[in-house]
Every structure is written in C-alpha cells, then in structure tokens.
Amino acid sequence: MKVIGLEISRSGFKAVEIDLKGKYPKVLSFSLGEFKEEGSKGLLIKEALRERGFSSRVVNIAFSEASFIHRLIDLPPLTKKELSVVLPREVNYEMSSLIEGDFDYAYQLVEGGAMVVAAPRSVIRDCLEVMREAGLRCSVLTTVPSALVNLLRLKGKYLIGPTLFVHISRQVCHLSIGEGERLMFATSLPLQGDEADLERSLSRAARATLLFKERYGREVGYVMISGEPERLTSCAAGLGDGLRIAVEIFDHKGALDTTPLREEMSAFQGLVPSLAVPIGLALKKPKDFQLNLLSPGISYPLFELGR
C-alpha cells in the first residue's frame, strides 16, 4: 500500500510517499514547498506532488497548529459502557475553556486515563477543503506528536524505555513522549525566533521528563530530535548536557529503502531530520492510527481500562 505523509504549517508543506509493502518501507518520492501569500494552498500542493511523481491519493496529514490541543485526562478504572459516558463529559469540561465553538476529538487509552487530541470543527473543515483542492483523499488528520511516535517503528528505541521526541519547526517546538506505539505525553511551545528559544525549549523538555516520571513511574531513556536542521545540533548538545540522556538527531539508518529515489537518494538523506513528521505519517495505514480527528470520539485502544 502506498501512503503519502503530509505535514502542513502556516508557511508551507512537506510530503513523503512510502510503499509499505516488503521488509523495508520504500521511499518513492518527497517534496517540500512554501505557500504564497495569495493563491490556493491545495492547488499548490497538488501541482508540487504532480511534478514530483506522487501516485497515491491516500494521505495522512498533520497540521502544526496551536489550535490542535493535547490533554492527558485522568480516569478511574471503568467499563467500556462507563467510559462512553464519563470521557465525553470530561473532554467537554476540559476543552470548553480552551476551544471556542464546536470541536471534535479523538482519544487513545493510556495508563490511568486517556490521551485526547481536539480541534475546532472550523479548523478541521478548512483542512479538508485544502485536501479537496489538492485532489487528495484525506484518510487521517492528526498531530505532529502522534506522527513522531510512529518513528519508533523504524528505530525500535522503545525497547530501552520511553522516548522523548523534540521536533523544532519554524514557529513551534513540539515535545512528546512515546512508548511502544503509544503517545503518552504531548505539549508544544511557541517559538519567538530569538536566542532564548533554545533555553525555553530545553527547560520545557526537562519538565516534560519529570512530569512523565511522576505520572508513570518510569524515566525517559532516549531523546530523538528532528525539525529544522540549523537548530538541531545546538539543541542536541543542550539536551544531552541537561538531561544526561542519550540524544540522537533523527536518521532512519537503513530502516527505509531509498533506492527508488535513485539520484535523489543523497538529497533525501540530507533532509531526513526535517522530514521526520511526514515519514512518521506515511509509516502507518490509515486504519492503524490511534488519534485520528476524522474519526471523532473513536478510540483504538492498545489495552482496555477494566475493573
């Protein structure tokens, strides 16, 4: 099955097409583009993917926007029937002060509660309109932290414990902690474009690891950094010194088959850290995504909350 992973921000997009058949996922094509102040974002994406030879029309999308909110909601042991009553009430209470108007949400059960992602319905409609203009069938609409956790399929780092993902884009630093294929913790930090961005990001990352340990009783054992290449080296050094944890800038290291790219293999390799999100999006079939805002209120739990 061929899947397109598409990351969209306010300023542009990044896309990777992967064929999931075979022992190693095959990278078929990749594309990056900047949006113009005027004109259709969808048509620009459509033209860019056509020029790069993308063939699939199945696309998993993540938007790097502050309007997509993550919350970890504590829950007592519940039956499925009780969960169907209690969780919507708790989500409405939590999100009513954060989101104006109607919203949709999706959730995944974790130890002692649920990881919830929510977004205004108006934002979701805008996302789908962009995809309609691009001629793509949007199968999954999720978030950057959800996409990053999928990279553990390539790395296998969950075997040494929970992994902290630090993804630095132009406007936002996304922080998430994953274990196995579960998103256990997620937050974001707006970036100001000044020298203090690094210090603020490192401070927030350190706090995230402490909060994770307090809640789950386990320590983060590994840090994976991705995003804009010019910021990653200094961030990796700072995290390594501050957290005393093994830190790595994302690199698939042969877990992806890039031979279909032929003469563009080296160009792709140089862009891998910045393409972490679309790669993560394209590594799963749509039906396997736990946090999908196109299936609002639906859970794909990895284990049950039971009595």
Short mmCIF file of C-alpha atoms in Angstrom, two decimals:
data_model
loop_
_atom_site.label_atom_id
_atom_site.label_comp_id
_atom_site.label_asym_id
_atom_site.label_seq_id
_atom_site.Cartn_x
_atom_site.Cartn_y
_atom_site.Cartn_z
CA MET A 1 0.00 0.00 0.00
CA LYS A 2 1.27 3.45 -0.93
CA VAL A 3 0.70 6.23 1.60
CA ILE A 4 1.52 9.94 1.49
CA GLY A 5 2.54 11.62 4.73
CA LEU A 6 1.86 15.35 4.58
CA GLU A 7 2.87 17.94 7.16
CA ILE A 8 1.30 21.37 6.75
CA SER A 9 2.25 24.54 8.60
CA ARG A 10 1.26 28.17 8.14
CA SER A 11 4.22 28.76 5.83
CA GLY A 12 4.48 25.58 3.77
CA PHE A 13 4.31 21.82 3.48
CA LYS A 14 6.48 18.69 3.48
CA ALA A 15 5.44 15.40 1.90
CA VAL A 16 6.84 11.88 1.64
CA GLU A 17 5.34 8.94 -0.26
CA ILE A 18 6.12 5.47 1.09
CA ASP A 19 5.25 1.99 -0.16
CA LEU A 20 4.59 -0.15 2.93
CA LYS A 21 4.94 -3.50 1.16
CA GLY A 22 8.04 -5.58 1.75
CA LYS A 23 10.53 -6.00 4.58
CA TYR A 24 11.61 -2.35 4.47
CA PRO A 25 9.27 0.57 3.65
CA LYS A 26 10.25 2.09 0.30
CA VAL A 27 10.53 5.86 -0.10
CA LEU A 28 9.07 6.64 -3.53
CA SER A 29 9.18 10.43 -3.54
CA PHE A 30 9.42 13.54 -1.39
CA SER A 31 8.55 17.22 -1.76
CA LEU A 32 8.86 20.49 0.13
CA GLY A 33 7.15 23.76 -0.69
CA GLU A 34 6.44 27.27 0.58
CA PHE A 35 2.97 28.80 0.47
CA LYS A 36 2.42 32.12 -1.25
CA GLU A 37 0.58 34.95 0.44
CA GLU A 38 -2.08 34.73 -2.24
CA GLY A 39 -3.47 31.70 -4.02
CA SER A 40 -4.75 28.27 -3.12
CA LYS A 41 -2.68 26.11 -0.77
CA GLY A 42 -4.41 23.00 -2.09
CA LEU A 43 -3.64 23.74 -5.72
CA LEU A 44 0.00 24.50 -4.87
CA ILE A 45 0.30 21.13 -3.10
CA LYS A 46 -1.43 19.37 -5.99
CA GLU A 47 0.96 20.81 -8.55
CA ALA A 48 4.04 20.11 -6.43
CA LEU A 49 3.12 16.46 -5.87
CA ARG A 50 2.30 16.00 -9.55
CA GLU A 51 5.68 17.38 -10.58
CA ARG A 52 7.44 15.04 -8.13
CA GLY A 53 5.63 11.96 -9.41
CA PHE A 54 3.49 11.13 -6.36
CA SER A 55 0.98 8.46 -7.38
CA SER A 56 -1.08 7.66 -4.25
CA ARG A 57 -4.18 9.62 -3.39
CA VAL A 58 -4.32 8.29 0.17
CA VAL A 59 -2.85 10.87 2.52
CA ASN A 60 -2.26 11.06 6.28
CA ILE A 61 -1.96 14.67 7.44
CA ALA A 62 -0.60 16.51 10.46
CA PHE A 63 -1.06 20.24 10.96
CA SER A 64 1.49 22.12 13.05
CA GLU A 65 -1.04 24.46 14.63
CA ALA A 66 -1.70 25.71 18.15
CA SER A 67 -5.42 25.07 17.65
CA PHE A 68 -4.78 21.32 17.91
CA ILE A 69 -4.78 20.64 21.64
CA HIS A 70 -3.48 17.62 23.55
CA ARG A 71 -4.66 16.78 27.04
CA LEU A 72 -3.97 13.82 29.28
CA ILE A 73 -7.17 13.16 31.21
CA ASP A 74 -7.07 11.09 34.38
CA LEU A 75 -9.70 8.38 34.67
CA PRO A 76 -10.51 5.72 37.27
CA PRO A 77 -10.94 2.07 36.23
CA LEU A 78 -14.06 1.99 34.02
CA THR A 79 -16.03 -0.47 31.94
CA LYS A 80 -16.49 0.34 28.26
CA LYS A 81 -20.05 1.46 28.94
CA GLU A 82 -18.96 3.76 31.75
CA LEU A 83 -16.12 5.12 29.63
CA SER A 84 -18.57 6.11 26.87
CA VAL A 85 -20.39 8.31 29.39
CA VAL A 86 -17.56 9.65 31.53
CA LEU A 87 -14.95 10.51 28.90
CA PRO A 88 -17.14 12.83 26.73
CA ARG A 89 -18.14 14.70 29.87
CA GLU A 90 -14.52 15.10 30.97
CA VAL A 91 -13.40 16.16 27.49
CA ASN A 92 -16.14 18.78 27.23
CA TYR A 93 -15.22 20.15 30.64
CA GLU A 94 -11.50 20.29 29.79
CA MET A 95 -11.86 21.77 26.29
CA SER A 96 -14.69 24.24 26.86
CA SER A 97 -12.27 26.84 28.22
CA LEU A 98 -9.66 26.17 25.53
CA ILE A 99 -11.67 25.99 22.30
CA GLU A 100 -14.39 28.39 21.18
CA GLY A 101 -17.36 26.79 19.48
CA ASP A 102 -17.83 23.20 18.33
CA PHE A 103 -14.91 20.81 18.32
CA ASP A 104 -14.11 17.20 17.57
CA TYR A 105 -11.75 14.94 19.44
CA ALA A 106 -10.11 11.56 19.30
CA TYR A 107 -8.53 9.62 22.12
CA GLN A 108 -6.25 6.77 22.99
CA LEU A 109 -6.29 4.96 26.32
CA VAL A 110 -3.10 5.09 28.36
CA GLU A 111 -2.25 4.00 31.87
CA GLY A 112 -4.66 5.68 34.26
CA GLY A 113 -6.51 7.73 31.69
CA ALA A 114 -6.78 8.88 28.08
CA MET A 115 -4.64 10.95 25.75
CA VAL A 116 -7.04 13.29 23.96
CA VAL A 117 -6.45 15.48 20.93
CA ALA A 118 -9.09 18.06 19.99
CA ALA A 119 -9.54 20.77 17.37
CA PRO A 120 -12.27 23.25 16.37
CA ARG A 121 -14.57 21.88 13.69
CA SER A 122 -13.95 25.00 11.64
CA VAL A 123 -10.23 24.16 11.51
CA ILE A 124 -10.96 20.56 10.51
CA ARG A 125 -13.26 21.78 7.72
CA ASP A 126 -10.53 24.11 6.45
CA CYS A 127 -8.05 21.21 6.42
CA LEU A 128 -10.42 19.05 4.40
CA GLU A 129 -11.02 21.88 1.94
CA VAL A 130 -7.28 22.16 1.31
CA MET A 131 -7.18 18.42 0.58
CA ARG A 132 -10.18 18.68 -1.74
CA GLU A 133 -8.42 21.37 -3.75
CA ALA A 134 -5.30 19.21 -3.84
CA GLY A 135 -7.27 16.24 -5.20
CA LEU A 136 -6.27 14.05 -2.26
CA ARG A 137 -8.34 11.73 -0.10
CA CYS A 138 -7.65 12.67 3.50
CA SER A 139 -7.71 9.42 5.48
CA VAL A 140 -6.09 10.63 8.69
CA LEU A 141 -5.94 14.07 10.30
CA THR A 142 -3.68 14.01 13.32
CA THR A 143 -0.94 15.97 15.07
CA VAL A 144 2.84 16.23 14.98
CA PRO A 145 3.35 14.31 18.28
CA SER A 146 1.16 11.45 17.03
CA ALA A 147 3.20 11.24 13.81
CA LEU A 148 6.55 11.27 15.63
CA VAL A 149 5.66 8.28 17.81
CA ASN A 150 5.34 6.21 14.62
CA LEU A 151 9.08 6.65 14.03
CA LEU A 152 9.61 4.05 16.75
CA ARG A 153 8.58 1.51 14.11
CA LEU A 154 11.89 2.28 12.41
CA LYS A 155 14.13 2.76 15.41
CA GLY A 156 12.97 0.14 17.89
CA LYS A 157 14.09 2.50 20.65
CA TYR A 158 11.03 1.72 22.75
CA LEU A 159 12.92 -1.43 23.78
CA ILE A 160 15.16 0.68 26.03
CA GLY A 161 12.30 2.67 27.55
CA PRO A 162 10.16 5.72 26.82
CA THR A 163 11.43 8.12 24.14
CA LEU A 164 11.23 11.92 24.22
CA PHE A 165 10.68 13.48 20.80
CA VAL A 166 11.71 17.10 20.29
CA HIS A 167 10.57 18.49 16.94
CA ILE A 168 11.58 22.06 16.13
CA SER A 169 9.73 23.82 13.32
CA ARG A 170 9.90 27.49 12.42
CA GLN A 171 7.07 28.52 14.73
CA VAL A 172 6.69 25.72 17.29
CA CYS A 173 8.72 23.29 19.38
CA HIS A 174 6.71 20.07 19.76
CA LEU A 175 7.53 17.84 22.73
CA SER A 176 6.11 14.35 23.04
CA ILE A 177 6.91 11.11 24.83
CA GLY A 178 6.12 7.76 23.29
CA GLU A 179 6.46 4.18 24.42
CA GLY A 180 5.85 1.34 22.01
CA GLU A 181 3.33 2.94 19.67
CA ARG A 182 1.54 4.91 22.37
CA LEU A 183 1.61 8.69 22.70
CA MET A 184 1.95 9.12 26.47
CA PHE A 185 2.63 12.85 26.78
CA ALA A 186 2.45 15.86 24.44
CA THR A 187 2.88 19.61 24.66
CA SER A 188 4.09 22.46 22.47
CA LEU A 189 5.98 25.70 22.87
CA PRO A 190 5.58 28.69 20.51
CA LEU A 191 8.94 29.94 19.27
CA GLN A 192 9.78 33.64 19.19
CA GLY A 193 12.70 33.47 16.78
CA ASP A 194 15.20 34.79 19.33
CA GLU A 195 18.21 33.41 21.16
CA ALA A 196 16.09 32.48 24.19
CA ASP A 197 14.13 29.88 22.16
CA LEU A 198 16.73 27.21 22.86
CA GLU A 199 16.77 27.82 26.61
CA ARG A 200 12.97 27.78 26.79
CA SER A 201 12.79 24.56 24.75
CA LEU A 202 15.38 22.82 26.93
CA SER A 203 13.59 23.89 30.09
CA ARG A 204 10.25 22.61 28.80
CA ALA A 205 11.84 19.31 27.72
CA ALA A 206 13.34 18.79 31.17
CA ARG A 207 9.98 19.46 32.80
CA ALA A 208 8.28 17.02 30.43
CA THR A 209 10.58 14.19 31.52
CA LEU A 210 9.90 14.98 35.19
CA LEU A 211 6.13 15.04 34.68
CA PHE A 212 6.31 11.75 32.83
CA LYS A 213 8.24 10.11 35.66
CA GLU A 214 5.82 11.47 38.26
CA ARG A 215 2.82 10.09 36.42
CA TYR A 216 4.07 6.75 35.11
CA GLY A 217 6.91 5.93 37.48
CA ARG A 218 9.36 5.40 34.62
CA GLU A 219 12.21 7.50 33.29
CA VAL A 220 12.69 8.63 29.71
CA GLY A 221 15.60 6.60 28.32
CA TYR A 222 16.18 8.20 24.95
CA VAL A 223 15.75 11.52 23.11
CA MET A 224 15.14 11.87 19.38
CA ILE A 225 15.39 15.34 17.79
CA SER A 226 14.02 16.39 14.41
CA GLY A 227 12.99 19.52 12.53
CA GLU A 228 14.81 22.47 11.03
CA PRO A 229 18.45 21.30 10.52
CA GLU A 230 20.14 24.58 11.50
CA ARG A 231 18.74 24.35 15.04
CA LEU A 232 19.28 20.69 15.79
CA THR A 233 22.97 20.48 16.68
CA SER A 234 22.80 23.08 19.45
CA CYS A 235 19.54 21.59 20.75
CA ALA A 236 21.05 18.08 20.83
CA ALA A 237 24.08 19.29 22.75
CA GLY A 238 21.93 21.19 25.25
CA LEU A 239 19.61 18.27 25.86
CA GLY A 240 22.48 15.85 26.26
CA ASP A 241 24.15 18.06 28.87
CA GLY A 242 20.95 18.96 30.69
CA LEU A 243 19.12 15.63 30.79
CA ARG A 244 22.05 13.20 30.86
CA ILE A 245 20.17 11.00 28.40
CA ALA A 246 21.28 9.60 25.04
CA VAL A 247 20.30 12.10 22.33
CA GLU A 248 20.13 11.44 18.59
CA ILE A 249 19.17 13.56 15.60
CA PHE A 250 16.65 11.51 13.64
CA ASP A 251 18.15 9.32 10.92
CA HIS A 252 16.46 6.20 9.56
CA LYS A 253 19.87 4.45 9.28
CA GLY A 254 18.85 1.95 6.63
CA ALA A 255 15.40 1.17 8.06
CA LEU A 256 13.92 2.79 4.94
CA ASP A 257 14.65 1.59 1.42
CA THR A 258 15.58 4.73 -0.52
CA THR A 259 16.80 3.04 -3.70
CA PRO A 260 13.63 4.03 -5.63
CA LEU A 261 14.81 7.64 -5.32
CA ARG A 262 17.89 6.84 -7.43
CA GLU A 263 19.94 10.00 -7.99
CA GLU A 264 17.96 11.85 -5.31
CA MET A 265 18.95 9.48 -2.51
CA SER A 266 21.64 11.80 -1.15
CA ALA A 267 19.33 14.83 -1.26
CA PHE A 268 16.69 12.92 0.69
CA GLN A 269 19.25 11.77 3.26
CA GLY A 270 20.26 15.36 3.93
CA LEU A 271 16.63 16.30 4.55
CA VAL A 272 15.67 13.33 6.75
CA PRO A 273 15.62 15.23 10.10
CA SER A 274 13.29 17.87 8.65
CA LEU A 275 11.06 15.19 7.06
CA ALA A 276 10.52 13.23 10.29
CA VAL A 277 6.83 14.14 10.56
CA PRO A 278 5.72 13.15 7.01
CA ILE A 279 7.84 9.99 7.29
CA GLY A 280 6.07 9.08 10.53
CA LEU A 281 2.69 9.80 8.97
CA ALA A 282 3.38 7.55 5.97
CA LEU A 283 4.55 4.59 8.06
CA LYS A 284 1.04 3.54 9.05
CA LYS A 285 -2.04 2.51 7.15
CA PRO A 286 -4.95 4.85 7.93
CA LYS A 287 -6.86 2.20 9.88
CA ASP A 288 -3.93 1.78 12.29
CA PHE A 289 -3.86 5.38 13.57
CA GLN A 290 -4.94 5.76 17.18
CA LEU A 291 -5.50 9.53 17.14
CA ASN A 292 -7.48 10.46 14.04
CA LEU A 293 -9.68 13.55 14.11
CA LEU A 294 -11.62 12.25 11.13
CA SER A 295 -12.93 9.56 13.48
CA PRO A 296 -14.05 11.90 16.28
CA GLY A 297 -14.55 10.36 19.67
CA ILE A 298 -13.43 6.94 18.47
CA SER A 299 -10.71 5.06 20.31
CA TYR A 300 -8.33 2.42 19.03
CA PRO A 301 -7.01 1.35 22.44
CA LEU A 302 -3.90 -0.75 22.86
CA PHE A 303 -5.26 -2.12 26.09
CA GLU A 304 -8.56 -1.82 27.93
CA LEU A 305 -9.48 0.11 31.03
CA GLY A 306 -11.29 -2.51 33.11
CA ARG A 307 -12.31 -3.37 36.59
#
